[in-house]
């Protein structure tokens, strides 16, 4: 894992303070939203601002090989797969320069979407306003789109129970967004439905934000566009319901057929002709009739005659027949590996504690280690013993007492006072505050501190160990296992007398 270079700062120099400020921004962008929240059981990072250089590095200079947008080069705003410095995979949507000329307006729109957090969304985790660049950053979904699984499948088509689940989960996502005051979704279609590492369908957050400041890019095909949008160019909550109806038609037929054709078949009671032949009749006609009826209601010409999101959820909830079967089984994809891989070398006491995620044992080790790894980094000249310096060291001392006595919230406050002054940088303080954050159920903040400790002391095993625990708490188990092995390697090297300067 790469990291920026840094030395221990023991004096107050403006240029060094500026470098340190840049370091903190590059290591992990400052959080704009709340701390990590549980989105229906999964921990999601808080919303952050990224620099263009961060995203350029993450996407290999926006390599064409990393374009994951189904429309490819023809899309007005391309979506790239990328990987951050903490090894997390992301999806990056790059807008054209003219789409959002006002950076403040773009940031406000992005922040509004970034506050949403739900297990049925591929959540927005950041944005970038850097010069003329406008980008959105979201969780990466590794198992393709609904369009790919429905229209371009290679191994197996989607079984009926899974199609019903997709419809419900997307309805739940729309209902959540509506409840949170973001009911407008732009161009809802099968390409906007993504499958996560466990095969669960999620609604892309990108559609919650307009493609441009004026929003005049609703649909790529007029045949699927809500009739009222064609009349007045405005997206309404009822327009979103119409688009949801087109997705229901996709799920029923396995094809992308125009709503007008589908409605003619429905009025002619030719439901069997509408159904996907690849299902081979393996579906409940009663359930299919319910979905057809719901799609017909969604596609009503008059917006007021369409159901609302709660109606969608209520209707589709009754059709779930395999609630205990995981989505990856129904999709026929490999199961996401949740358990960390076996460490490649024997672990020390610290390594063992981290592999078990035994926070109590980690606390005992950090208390016993004290500031041994900070030796020689905080020697101050007589001239530097200002009142501010004494207050800062007193804050650290109070933090140490609170840390020892397991008063972790107080320790966070005291260590933050020490860190915020910025005159001295202590990797041990970052490691201790990282553990405090973990014990206060704030793994994203813990990861930031562990990464800061690494930047201060690039080859310090403890910094890597703390990152491993934080990553595991964030359900990034593969990355956590890699980090644990990296920490063990550094520790082994250190024990052989190979401590790096």
Short mmCIF file of C-alpha atoms in Angstrom, two decimals:
data_model
loop_
_atom_site.label_atom_id
_atom_site.label_comp_id
_atom_site.label_asym_id
_atom_site.label_seq_id
_atom_site.Cartn_x
_atom_site.Cartn_y
_atom_site.Cartn_z
CA UNK A 1 0.00 0.00 0.00
CA UNK A 2 1.59 3.25 -1.11
CA UNK A 3 1.79 6.23 1.19
CA UNK A 4 3.07 9.76 1.06
CA UNK A 5 6.44 10.45 2.55
CA UNK A 6 6.70 12.38 5.79
CA UNK A 7 9.17 13.10 8.55
CA UNK A 8 8.52 13.68 12.22
CA UNK A 9 7.72 17.34 12.78
CA UNK A 10 9.30 18.73 15.92
CA UNK A 11 9.31 22.44 15.16
CA UNK A 12 6.82 25.01 13.97
CA UNK A 13 7.60 25.88 10.36
CA UNK A 14 4.95 27.33 8.02
CA UNK A 15 6.10 25.29 5.06
CA UNK A 16 6.00 22.09 7.10
CA UNK A 17 2.56 22.92 8.44
CA UNK A 18 1.37 23.40 4.87
CA UNK A 19 2.88 20.07 3.86
CA UNK A 20 1.17 18.41 6.82
CA UNK A 21 -2.19 19.90 5.84
CA UNK A 22 -1.71 18.55 2.31
CA UNK A 23 -0.68 15.20 3.75
CA UNK A 24 -3.89 14.90 5.73
CA UNK A 25 -6.00 15.74 2.69
CA UNK A 26 -4.16 13.25 0.48
CA UNK A 27 -4.20 10.45 3.03
CA UNK A 28 -7.93 10.58 3.53
CA UNK A 29 -10.20 13.39 2.40
CA UNK A 30 -11.90 15.26 5.22
CA UNK A 31 -15.32 13.91 6.03
CA UNK A 32 -18.17 16.19 5.07
CA UNK A 33 -21.01 13.99 6.23
CA UNK A 34 -21.44 11.94 9.37
CA UNK A 35 -19.23 9.15 10.58
CA UNK A 36 -19.78 5.70 9.04
CA UNK A 37 -23.33 4.53 9.40
CA UNK A 38 -24.94 1.16 9.21
CA UNK A 39 -26.87 0.91 5.96
CA UNK A 40 -29.08 -2.02 6.80
CA UNK A 41 -26.23 -4.01 8.30
CA UNK A 42 -23.34 -2.88 6.09
CA UNK A 43 -20.99 -0.13 7.20
CA UNK A 44 -20.60 2.61 4.61
CA UNK A 45 -17.93 5.30 4.56
CA UNK A 46 -18.92 8.86 5.27
CA UNK A 47 -19.12 11.38 2.42
CA UNK A 48 -15.83 13.04 1.45
CA UNK A 49 -14.24 15.40 -1.04
CA UNK A 50 -11.52 13.87 -3.21
CA UNK A 51 -8.77 15.61 -5.10
CA UNK A 52 -8.51 15.06 -8.85
CA UNK A 53 -5.04 13.56 -8.36
CA UNK A 54 -6.57 10.96 -5.97
CA UNK A 55 -9.08 9.85 -8.59
CA UNK A 56 -6.59 10.05 -11.45
CA UNK A 57 -4.30 7.68 -9.55
CA UNK A 58 -7.20 5.41 -8.59
CA UNK A 59 -8.29 4.97 -12.23
CA UNK A 60 -4.80 4.71 -13.78
CA UNK A 61 -5.17 8.13 -15.39
CA UNK A 62 -8.77 7.33 -16.38
CA UNK A 63 -7.69 4.40 -18.48
CA UNK A 64 -10.14 3.30 -21.17
CA UNK A 65 -9.55 -0.25 -19.90
CA UNK A 66 -11.31 0.73 -16.66
CA UNK A 67 -14.50 2.11 -18.22
CA UNK A 68 -17.42 0.13 -16.76
CA UNK A 69 -20.27 2.21 -18.18
CA UNK A 70 -22.37 -0.11 -20.38
CA UNK A 71 -22.60 2.63 -23.02
CA UNK A 72 -18.83 2.89 -23.21
CA UNK A 73 -17.30 5.73 -25.17
CA UNK A 74 -20.69 7.00 -26.36
CA UNK A 75 -21.89 7.85 -22.85
CA UNK A 76 -21.87 11.61 -22.19
CA UNK A 77 -20.50 10.94 -18.69
CA UNK A 78 -18.24 7.91 -18.40
CA UNK A 79 -18.04 5.65 -15.34
CA UNK A 80 -14.68 4.16 -14.39
CA UNK A 81 -13.63 1.45 -11.99
CA UNK A 82 -10.90 2.58 -9.62
CA UNK A 83 -9.01 1.63 -6.49
CA UNK A 84 -8.15 4.01 -3.67
CA UNK A 85 -4.94 4.10 -1.67
CA UNK A 86 -6.66 2.06 1.06
CA UNK A 87 -7.30 -0.61 -1.58
CA UNK A 88 -11.01 -0.04 -1.68
CA UNK A 89 -12.68 -0.39 -5.09
CA UNK A 90 -14.77 2.56 -6.26
CA UNK A 91 -16.86 3.67 -9.24
CA UNK A 92 -16.01 7.14 -10.58
CA UNK A 93 -18.42 9.08 -12.79
CA UNK A 94 -16.68 11.76 -14.83
CA UNK A 95 -18.83 14.60 -16.14
CA UNK A 96 -18.16 16.74 -19.16
CA UNK A 97 -16.66 20.14 -18.36
CA UNK A 98 -19.74 22.05 -19.51
CA UNK A 99 -22.24 19.95 -17.53
CA UNK A 100 -21.65 21.72 -14.21
CA UNK A 101 -19.83 25.06 -14.69
CA UNK A 102 -20.61 26.22 -11.12
CA UNK A 103 -18.51 24.17 -8.64
CA UNK A 104 -20.60 25.30 -5.67
CA UNK A 105 -23.81 24.09 -7.28
CA UNK A 106 -22.22 20.74 -8.13
CA UNK A 107 -20.87 20.32 -4.59
CA UNK A 108 -24.26 21.12 -3.06
CA UNK A 109 -26.01 18.60 -5.29
CA UNK A 110 -23.40 15.94 -4.55
CA UNK A 111 -23.56 16.60 -0.82
CA UNK A 112 -27.34 16.23 -0.87
CA UNK A 113 -27.07 12.80 -2.48
CA UNK A 114 -24.06 11.92 -0.30
CA UNK A 115 -26.14 12.15 2.87
CA UNK A 116 -28.22 9.16 1.77
CA UNK A 117 -27.17 5.79 3.18
CA UNK A 118 -29.08 2.56 2.55
CA UNK A 119 -28.32 -1.10 1.91
CA UNK A 120 -30.40 -0.97 -1.30
CA UNK A 121 -28.26 1.83 -2.77
CA UNK A 122 -24.80 1.78 -4.30
CA UNK A 123 -24.03 4.70 -2.01
CA UNK A 124 -22.22 7.89 -2.99
CA UNK A 125 -19.02 8.23 -0.94
CA UNK A 126 -17.49 11.37 -2.41
CA UNK A 127 -17.12 13.95 -5.14
CA UNK A 128 -14.46 16.10 -6.77
CA UNK A 129 -14.55 19.77 -7.78
CA UNK A 130 -10.99 20.45 -8.90
CA UNK A 131 -10.59 23.19 -11.50
CA UNK A 132 -12.87 22.25 -14.38
CA UNK A 133 -13.19 18.65 -13.20
CA UNK A 134 -16.53 17.35 -11.84
CA UNK A 135 -16.65 13.76 -10.62
CA UNK A 136 -18.76 11.56 -8.36
CA UNK A 137 -17.39 8.60 -6.38
CA UNK A 138 -19.55 5.65 -5.32
CA UNK A 139 -19.25 2.16 -3.90
CA UNK A 140 -18.18 -0.25 -6.63
CA UNK A 141 -20.56 -3.09 -7.44
CA UNK A 142 -18.58 -6.04 -8.89
CA UNK A 143 -21.33 -8.23 -10.34
CA UNK A 144 -22.55 -6.24 -13.36
CA UNK A 145 -25.89 -4.62 -14.12
CA UNK A 146 -29.43 -5.91 -14.37
CA UNK A 147 -29.22 -5.23 -18.11
CA UNK A 148 -26.23 -7.59 -18.39
CA UNK A 149 -27.96 -10.37 -16.43
CA UNK A 150 -31.29 -9.95 -18.26
CA UNK A 151 -30.29 -9.14 -21.82
CA UNK A 152 -26.70 -10.35 -22.28
CA UNK A 153 -26.39 -13.33 -19.95
CA UNK A 154 -23.80 -16.01 -20.64
CA UNK A 155 -24.28 -18.66 -17.93
CA UNK A 156 -27.93 -18.54 -16.90
CA UNK A 157 -30.90 -16.24 -17.03
CA UNK A 158 -32.34 -14.79 -13.84
CA UNK A 159 -34.93 -17.05 -12.20
CA UNK A 160 -38.37 -15.68 -11.37
CA UNK A 161 -37.85 -15.42 -7.59
CA UNK A 162 -34.72 -13.33 -8.14
CA UNK A 163 -36.54 -11.03 -10.56
CA UNK A 164 -39.17 -10.50 -7.90
CA UNK A 165 -36.42 -9.69 -5.38
CA UNK A 166 -34.84 -7.18 -7.75
CA UNK A 167 -38.16 -5.39 -8.15
CA UNK A 168 -38.72 -5.23 -4.38
CA UNK A 169 -35.20 -4.06 -3.52
CA UNK A 170 -35.30 -1.26 -6.08
CA UNK A 171 -38.75 -0.23 -4.85
CA UNK A 172 -37.33 -0.13 -1.31
CA UNK A 173 -34.45 2.05 -2.51
CA UNK A 174 -36.84 4.48 -4.19
CA UNK A 175 -39.08 4.55 -1.12
CA UNK A 176 -36.11 5.35 1.12
CA UNK A 177 -34.97 8.15 -1.18
CA UNK A 178 -38.49 9.57 -1.29
CA UNK A 179 -38.76 9.44 2.50
CA UNK A 180 -35.42 11.26 2.80
CA UNK A 181 -36.57 14.07 0.51
CA UNK A 182 -34.77 12.91 -2.69
CA UNK A 183 -37.66 11.47 -4.73
CA UNK A 184 -36.31 12.45 -8.16
CA UNK A 185 -34.35 9.76 -9.97
CA UNK A 186 -33.09 10.46 -13.48
CA UNK A 187 -33.48 7.82 -16.17
CA UNK A 188 -34.22 4.75 -14.07
CA UNK A 189 -33.50 1.68 -16.21
CA UNK A 190 -31.90 -1.77 -16.09
CA UNK A 191 -28.42 -0.28 -16.39
CA UNK A 192 -28.94 1.62 -13.13
CA UNK A 193 -29.52 -1.59 -11.16
CA UNK A 194 -26.22 -3.08 -9.98
CA UNK A 195 -25.31 -6.27 -8.12
CA UNK A 196 -22.97 -6.13 -5.13
CA UNK A 197 -20.39 -8.69 -3.97
CA UNK A 198 -23.13 -10.86 -2.46
CA UNK A 199 -25.32 -10.68 -5.55
CA UNK A 200 -27.86 -8.35 -3.95
CA UNK A 201 -29.37 -5.78 -6.32
CA UNK A 202 -28.72 -2.11 -5.54
CA UNK A 203 -29.84 1.10 -7.17
CA UNK A 204 -27.02 3.28 -8.48
CA UNK A 205 -26.83 6.59 -6.63
CA UNK A 206 -25.66 8.31 -9.83
CA UNK A 207 -29.25 8.59 -11.05
CA UNK A 208 -30.17 10.65 -7.99
CA UNK A 209 -28.11 13.50 -9.41
CA UNK A 210 -28.78 15.25 -12.68
CA UNK A 211 -26.38 14.69 -15.56
CA UNK A 212 -26.11 18.46 -15.86
CA UNK A 213 -27.16 21.57 -13.99
CA UNK A 214 -30.35 21.86 -16.08
CA UNK A 215 -31.10 18.12 -16.03
CA UNK A 216 -31.93 18.02 -19.75
CA UNK A 217 -30.68 14.51 -20.33
CA UNK A 218 -33.39 12.31 -18.86
CA UNK A 219 -33.41 9.35 -21.20
CA UNK A 220 -31.44 7.96 -24.09
CA UNK A 221 -34.60 6.71 -25.82
CA UNK A 222 -37.81 8.72 -26.18
CA UNK A 223 -39.90 5.53 -26.34
CA UNK A 224 -39.20 4.92 -22.64
CA UNK A 225 -39.47 8.53 -21.45
CA UNK A 226 -42.40 9.54 -19.19
CA UNK A 227 -45.00 11.36 -21.32
CA UNK A 228 -45.10 14.41 -19.03
CA UNK A 229 -41.35 14.87 -19.44
CA UNK A 230 -41.83 15.06 -23.18
CA UNK A 231 -44.44 17.77 -22.59
CA UNK A 232 -42.67 20.04 -20.11
CA UNK A 233 -39.11 18.73 -19.64
CA UNK A 234 -39.52 18.32 -15.88
CA UNK A 235 -38.82 15.22 -13.82
CA UNK A 236 -41.37 14.57 -11.06
CA UNK A 237 -41.75 11.76 -8.50
CA UNK A 238 -44.48 10.35 -10.73
CA UNK A 239 -42.00 10.26 -13.64
CA UNK A 240 -39.79 7.98 -11.55
CA UNK A 241 -42.73 5.61 -11.01
CA UNK A 242 -43.26 5.48 -14.78
CA UNK A 243 -39.62 4.52 -15.28
CA UNK A 244 -39.94 1.86 -12.57
CA UNK A 245 -42.78 0.43 -14.65
CA UNK A 246 -40.40 0.06 -17.61
CA UNK A 247 -37.98 -1.86 -15.36
CA UNK A 248 -40.84 -4.18 -14.34
CA UNK A 249 -41.46 -4.82 -18.05
CA UNK A 250 -37.77 -5.71 -18.46
CA UNK A 251 -38.01 -8.19 -15.58
CA UNK A 252 -41.18 -9.74 -16.97
CA UNK A 253 -40.11 -10.05 -20.59
CA UNK A 254 -36.32 -10.35 -20.42
CA UNK A 255 -36.29 -7.78 -23.20
CA UNK A 256 -36.27 -4.00 -23.38
CA UNK A 257 -39.61 -3.43 -25.06
CA UNK A 258 -41.34 -0.05 -25.47
CA UNK A 259 -44.12 0.55 -22.91
CA UNK A 260 -46.69 1.23 -25.65
CA UNK A 261 -46.15 -2.25 -27.12
CA UNK A 262 -46.28 -3.89 -23.72
CA UNK A 263 -49.50 -2.08 -22.78
CA UNK A 264 -51.12 -3.27 -26.01
CA UNK A 265 -50.24 -6.87 -25.05
CA UNK A 266 -51.55 -6.35 -21.52
CA UNK A 267 -54.83 -4.88 -22.77
CA UNK A 268 -55.15 -7.84 -25.12
CA UNK A 269 -54.63 -10.16 -22.14
CA UNK A 270 -51.59 -11.69 -23.85
CA UNK A 271 -49.58 -12.01 -20.64
CA UNK A 272 -47.97 -15.27 -21.73
CA UNK A 273 -46.61 -13.57 -24.87
CA UNK A 274 -45.16 -10.85 -22.65
CA UNK A 275 -43.28 -13.28 -20.35
CA UNK A 276 -39.63 -14.17 -20.93
CA UNK A 277 -39.47 -17.47 -22.83
CA UNK A 278 -36.15 -18.27 -21.12
CA UNK A 279 -38.04 -18.83 -17.87
CA UNK A 280 -39.41 -22.02 -19.50
CA UNK A 281 -42.70 -21.54 -17.69
CA UNK A 282 -40.99 -21.73 -14.27
CA UNK A 283 -42.93 -18.96 -12.63
CA UNK A 284 -46.22 -18.44 -10.84
CA UNK A 285 -48.88 -17.11 -13.21
CA UNK A 286 -50.63 -15.58 -10.21
CA UNK A 287 -47.50 -13.67 -9.19
CA UNK A 288 -46.77 -12.66 -12.78
CA UNK A 289 -50.29 -11.28 -13.09
CA UNK A 290 -49.73 -9.13 -10.01
CA UNK A 291 -46.47 -7.74 -11.44
CA UNK A 292 -48.10 -7.10 -14.82
CA UNK A 293 -50.92 -5.24 -13.09
CA UNK A 294 -48.42 -3.16 -11.11
CA UNK A 295 -46.44 -2.32 -14.25
CA UNK A 296 -49.64 -1.26 -15.99
CA UNK A 297 -50.49 1.09 -13.12
CA UNK A 298 -46.98 2.57 -13.16
CA UNK A 299 -47.24 3.26 -16.90
CA UNK A 300 -50.51 5.19 -16.76
CA UNK A 301 -50.48 8.28 -18.98
CA UNK A 302 -51.78 10.53 -16.20
CA UNK A 303 -49.17 10.87 -13.43
CA UNK A 304 -51.79 11.09 -10.66
CA UNK A 305 -53.07 7.61 -11.54
CA UNK A 306 -49.74 5.94 -10.81
CA UNK A 307 -48.94 4.27 -7.44
CA UNK A 308 -46.48 5.76 -4.97
CA UNK A 309 -43.30 4.09 -3.68
CA UNK A 310 -44.99 2.67 -0.59
CA UNK A 311 -47.60 1.01 -2.83
CA UNK A 312 -44.77 -0.57 -4.82
CA UNK A 313 -43.11 -1.99 -1.71
CA UNK A 314 -46.38 -3.26 -0.24
CA UNK A 315 -47.35 -5.07 -3.45
CA UNK A 316 -43.94 -6.60 -4.17
CA UNK A 317 -43.27 -7.67 -0.56
CA UNK A 318 -46.06 -10.22 -0.85
CA UNK A 319 -44.39 -11.94 -3.81
CA UNK A 320 -41.13 -12.98 -2.10
CA UNK A 321 -41.01 -16.78 -2.14
CA UNK A 322 -37.35 -17.54 -1.38
CA UNK A 323 -36.34 -15.10 1.38
CA UNK A 324 -33.74 -17.47 2.84
CA UNK A 325 -31.93 -18.21 -0.45
CA UNK A 326 -28.92 -15.88 -0.93
CA UNK A 327 -28.94 -13.73 -4.06
CA UNK A 328 -25.59 -15.09 -5.27
CA UNK A 329 -27.10 -18.60 -5.35
CA UNK A 330 -30.04 -17.48 -7.46
CA UNK A 331 -27.73 -15.55 -9.79
CA UNK A 332 -25.31 -18.47 -10.07
CA UNK A 333 -22.23 -16.45 -9.12
CA UNK A 334 -19.43 -17.34 -6.65
CA UNK A 335 -19.98 -16.41 -3.04
CA UNK A 336 -18.13 -13.38 -1.74
CA UNK A 337 -15.34 -14.53 0.57
CA UNK A 338 -15.99 -12.98 3.97
CA UNK A 339 -13.39 -14.65 6.15
CA UNK A 340 -9.83 -13.28 6.18
CA UNK A 341 -7.24 -15.47 4.55
CA UNK A 342 -4.75 -17.34 6.71
CA UNK A 343 -1.74 -15.19 7.63
CA UNK A 344 1.34 -16.09 5.62
CA UNK A 345 3.73 -16.02 8.63
CA UNK A 346 3.62 -16.45 12.43
CA UNK A 347 2.12 -13.48 14.21
CA UNK A 348 3.35 -11.54 17.24
CA UNK A 349 1.13 -10.81 20.22
CA UNK A 350 -0.04 -7.63 18.47
CA UNK A 351 -0.66 -9.51 15.26
CA UNK A 352 -2.62 -12.22 17.04
CA UNK A 353 -4.74 -9.64 18.83
CA UNK A 354 -5.48 -7.87 15.55
CA UNK A 355 -6.29 -11.08 13.69
CA UNK A 356 -8.82 -11.91 16.44
CA UNK A 357 -10.00 -8.29 16.47
CA UNK A 358 -9.47 -8.41 20.24
CA UNK A 359 -9.64 -4.69 21.02
CA UNK A 360 -9.04 -5.26 24.75
CA UNK A 361 -5.76 -7.06 24.05
CA UNK A 362 -4.71 -4.35 21.56
CA UNK A 363 -5.42 -1.74 24.22
CA UNK A 364 -3.22 -3.54 26.76
CA UNK A 365 -0.36 -3.76 24.25
CA UNK A 366 -0.56 -0.07 23.33
CA UNK A 367 -0.61 0.89 27.02
CA UNK A 368 2.46 -1.25 27.71
CA UNK A 369 4.32 0.01 24.62
CA UNK A 370 3.70 3.63 25.69
CA UNK A 371 5.70 6.01 23.42
CA UNK A 372 8.66 3.75 22.75
CA UNK A 373 8.26 4.10 18.97
CA UNK A 374 8.20 7.88 19.23
CA UNK A 375 11.68 8.04 20.81
CA UNK A 376 13.81 10.80 19.37
CA UNK A 377 10.94 12.38 17.49
CA UNK A 378 9.66 14.89 20.00
CA UNK A 379 12.79 16.55 21.37
CA UNK A 380 12.13 20.25 21.72
CA UNK A 381 14.52 23.14 22.12
CA UNK A 382 14.17 25.48 25.09
CA UNK A 383 12.79 28.21 22.83
CA UNK A 384 9.89 25.98 21.82
CA UNK A 385 8.58 25.55 25.35
CA UNK A 386 5.82 28.09 24.83
CA UNK A 387 2.61 28.09 26.81
CA UNK A 388 0.87 26.61 23.77
CA UNK A 389 3.39 23.78 23.76
CA UNK A 390 2.86 23.11 27.44
CA UNK A 391 -0.91 23.08 26.93
CA UNK A 392 -0.55 20.69 24.01
CA UNK A 393 1.60 18.25 25.98
CA UNK A 394 -0.79 18.54 28.90
CA UNK A 395 -3.64 17.57 26.55
CA UNK A 396 -1.68 14.51 25.45
CA UNK A 397 -1.00 13.62 29.07
CA UNK A 398 -4.70 13.83 29.91
CA UNK A 399 -5.39 11.69 26.85
CA UNK A 400 -2.91 9.09 28.07
CA UNK A 401 -4.60 8.93 31.48
CA UNK A 402 -8.02 8.58 29.87
CA UNK A 403 -6.69 5.94 27.46
CA UNK A 404 -5.19 3.95 30.32
CA UNK A 405 -8.45 4.19 32.29
CA UNK A 406 -10.52 3.17 29.23
CA UNK A 407 -12.35 6.49 29.03
CA UNK A 408 -12.09 6.42 25.25
CA UNK A 409 -14.33 9.39 24.38
CA UNK A 410 -12.28 11.66 26.65
CA UNK A 411 -9.09 10.23 25.17
CA UNK A 412 -10.33 11.11 21.67
CA UNK A 413 -11.03 14.70 22.75
CA UNK A 414 -7.64 15.13 24.42
CA UNK A 415 -5.63 13.50 21.64
CA UNK A 416 -7.53 15.64 19.12
CA UNK A 417 -6.42 18.77 20.99
CA UNK A 418 -2.83 17.55 20.74
CA UNK A 419 -3.11 16.67 17.03
CA UNK A 420 -4.98 19.80 15.97
CA UNK A 421 -2.20 22.14 17.16
CA UNK A 422 0.06 20.46 14.59
CA UNK A 423 3.40 21.44 16.13
CA UNK A 424 4.34 17.84 16.98
CA UNK A 425 3.32 14.66 15.20
CA UNK A 426 3.20 11.40 17.13
CA UNK A 427 2.45 8.10 15.40
CA UNK A 428 1.57 6.61 18.79
CA UNK A 429 -1.13 9.23 19.38
CA UNK A 430 -2.64 8.42 15.99
CA UNK A 431 -2.56 4.68 16.80
CA UNK A 432 -4.11 5.24 20.22
CA UNK A 433 -6.85 7.49 18.87
CA UNK A 434 -7.47 4.93 16.12
CA UNK A 435 -8.18 2.28 18.75
CA UNK A 436 -10.40 4.70 20.66
CA UNK A 437 -12.44 5.25 17.52
CA UNK A 438 -12.77 1.49 17.03
CA UNK A 439 -13.99 1.10 20.60
CA UNK A 440 -16.51 3.89 19.95
CA UNK A 441 -17.76 2.10 16.80
CA UNK A 442 -16.27 4.60 14.34
CA UNK A 443 -14.15 2.37 12.05
CA UNK A 444 -13.83 4.91 9.22
CA UNK A 445 -12.25 7.48 11.55
CA UNK A 446 -10.06 4.70 12.97
CA UNK A 447 -8.82 3.85 9.47
CA UNK A 448 -7.94 7.50 8.80
CA UNK A 449 -5.85 7.69 11.97
CA UNK A 450 -4.06 4.41 11.27
CA UNK A 451 -3.19 5.68 7.79
CA UNK A 452 -1.92 8.95 9.27
CA UNK A 453 0.31 6.95 11.61
CA UNK A 454 1.72 5.13 8.58
CA UNK A 455 2.39 8.41 6.79
CA UNK A 456 4.30 9.73 9.79
CA UNK A 457 6.23 6.46 10.21
CA UNK A 458 6.01 4.59 6.85
CA UNK A 459 7.39 1.25 8.07
CA UNK A 460 5.73 1.05 11.49
CA UNK A 461 4.00 -2.34 11.88
CA UNK A 462 1.49 -0.99 14.42
CA UNK A 463 0.12 1.45 11.84
CA UNK A 464 -0.55 -1.45 9.46
CA UNK A 465 -2.01 -3.61 12.23
CA UNK A 466 -4.47 -0.88 13.17
CA UNK A 467 -5.46 -0.45 9.53
CA UNK A 468 -6.11 -4.18 9.35
CA UNK A 469 -8.56 -4.06 12.26
CA UNK A 470 -10.32 -0.98 10.91
CA UNK A 471 -10.68 -2.55 7.45
CA UNK A 472 -12.13 -5.71 9.00
CA UNK A 473 -14.63 -3.60 10.92
CA UNK A 474 -15.58 -1.99 7.60
CA UNK A 475 -16.29 -5.47 6.17
CA UNK A 476 -13.30 -5.20 3.82
CA UNK A 477 -11.97 -8.58 4.90
CA UNK A 478 -9.68 -9.33 1.96
CA UNK A 479 -7.97 -5.95 2.37
CA UNK A 480 -7.74 -6.51 6.13
CA UNK A 481 -5.99 -9.84 5.62
CA UNK A 482 -3.53 -8.29 3.15
CA UNK A 483 -2.77 -5.50 5.60
CA UNK A 484 -2.25 -7.98 8.44
CA UNK A 485 0.30 -9.87 6.36
CA UNK A 486 2.03 -6.62 5.42
CA UNK A 487 2.27 -5.67 9.10
CA UNK A 488 3.70 -9.07 10.01
CA UNK A 489 6.30 -8.74 7.25
CA UNK A 490 7.42 -5.34 8.55
CA UNK A 491 7.53 -6.63 12.11
CA UNK A 492 9.65 -9.61 11.08
CA UNK A 493 12.03 -7.30 9.21
CA UNK A 494 12.24 -5.04 12.23
CA UNK A 495 13.03 -7.91 14.57
CA UNK A 496 15.93 -8.85 12.31
CA UNK A 497 17.32 -5.36 12.84
CA UNK A 498 15.96 -3.97 9.58
CA UNK A 499 14.04 -1.01 10.93
CA UNK A 500 13.69 1.52 8.10
CA UNK A 501 14.42 5.15 8.68
#
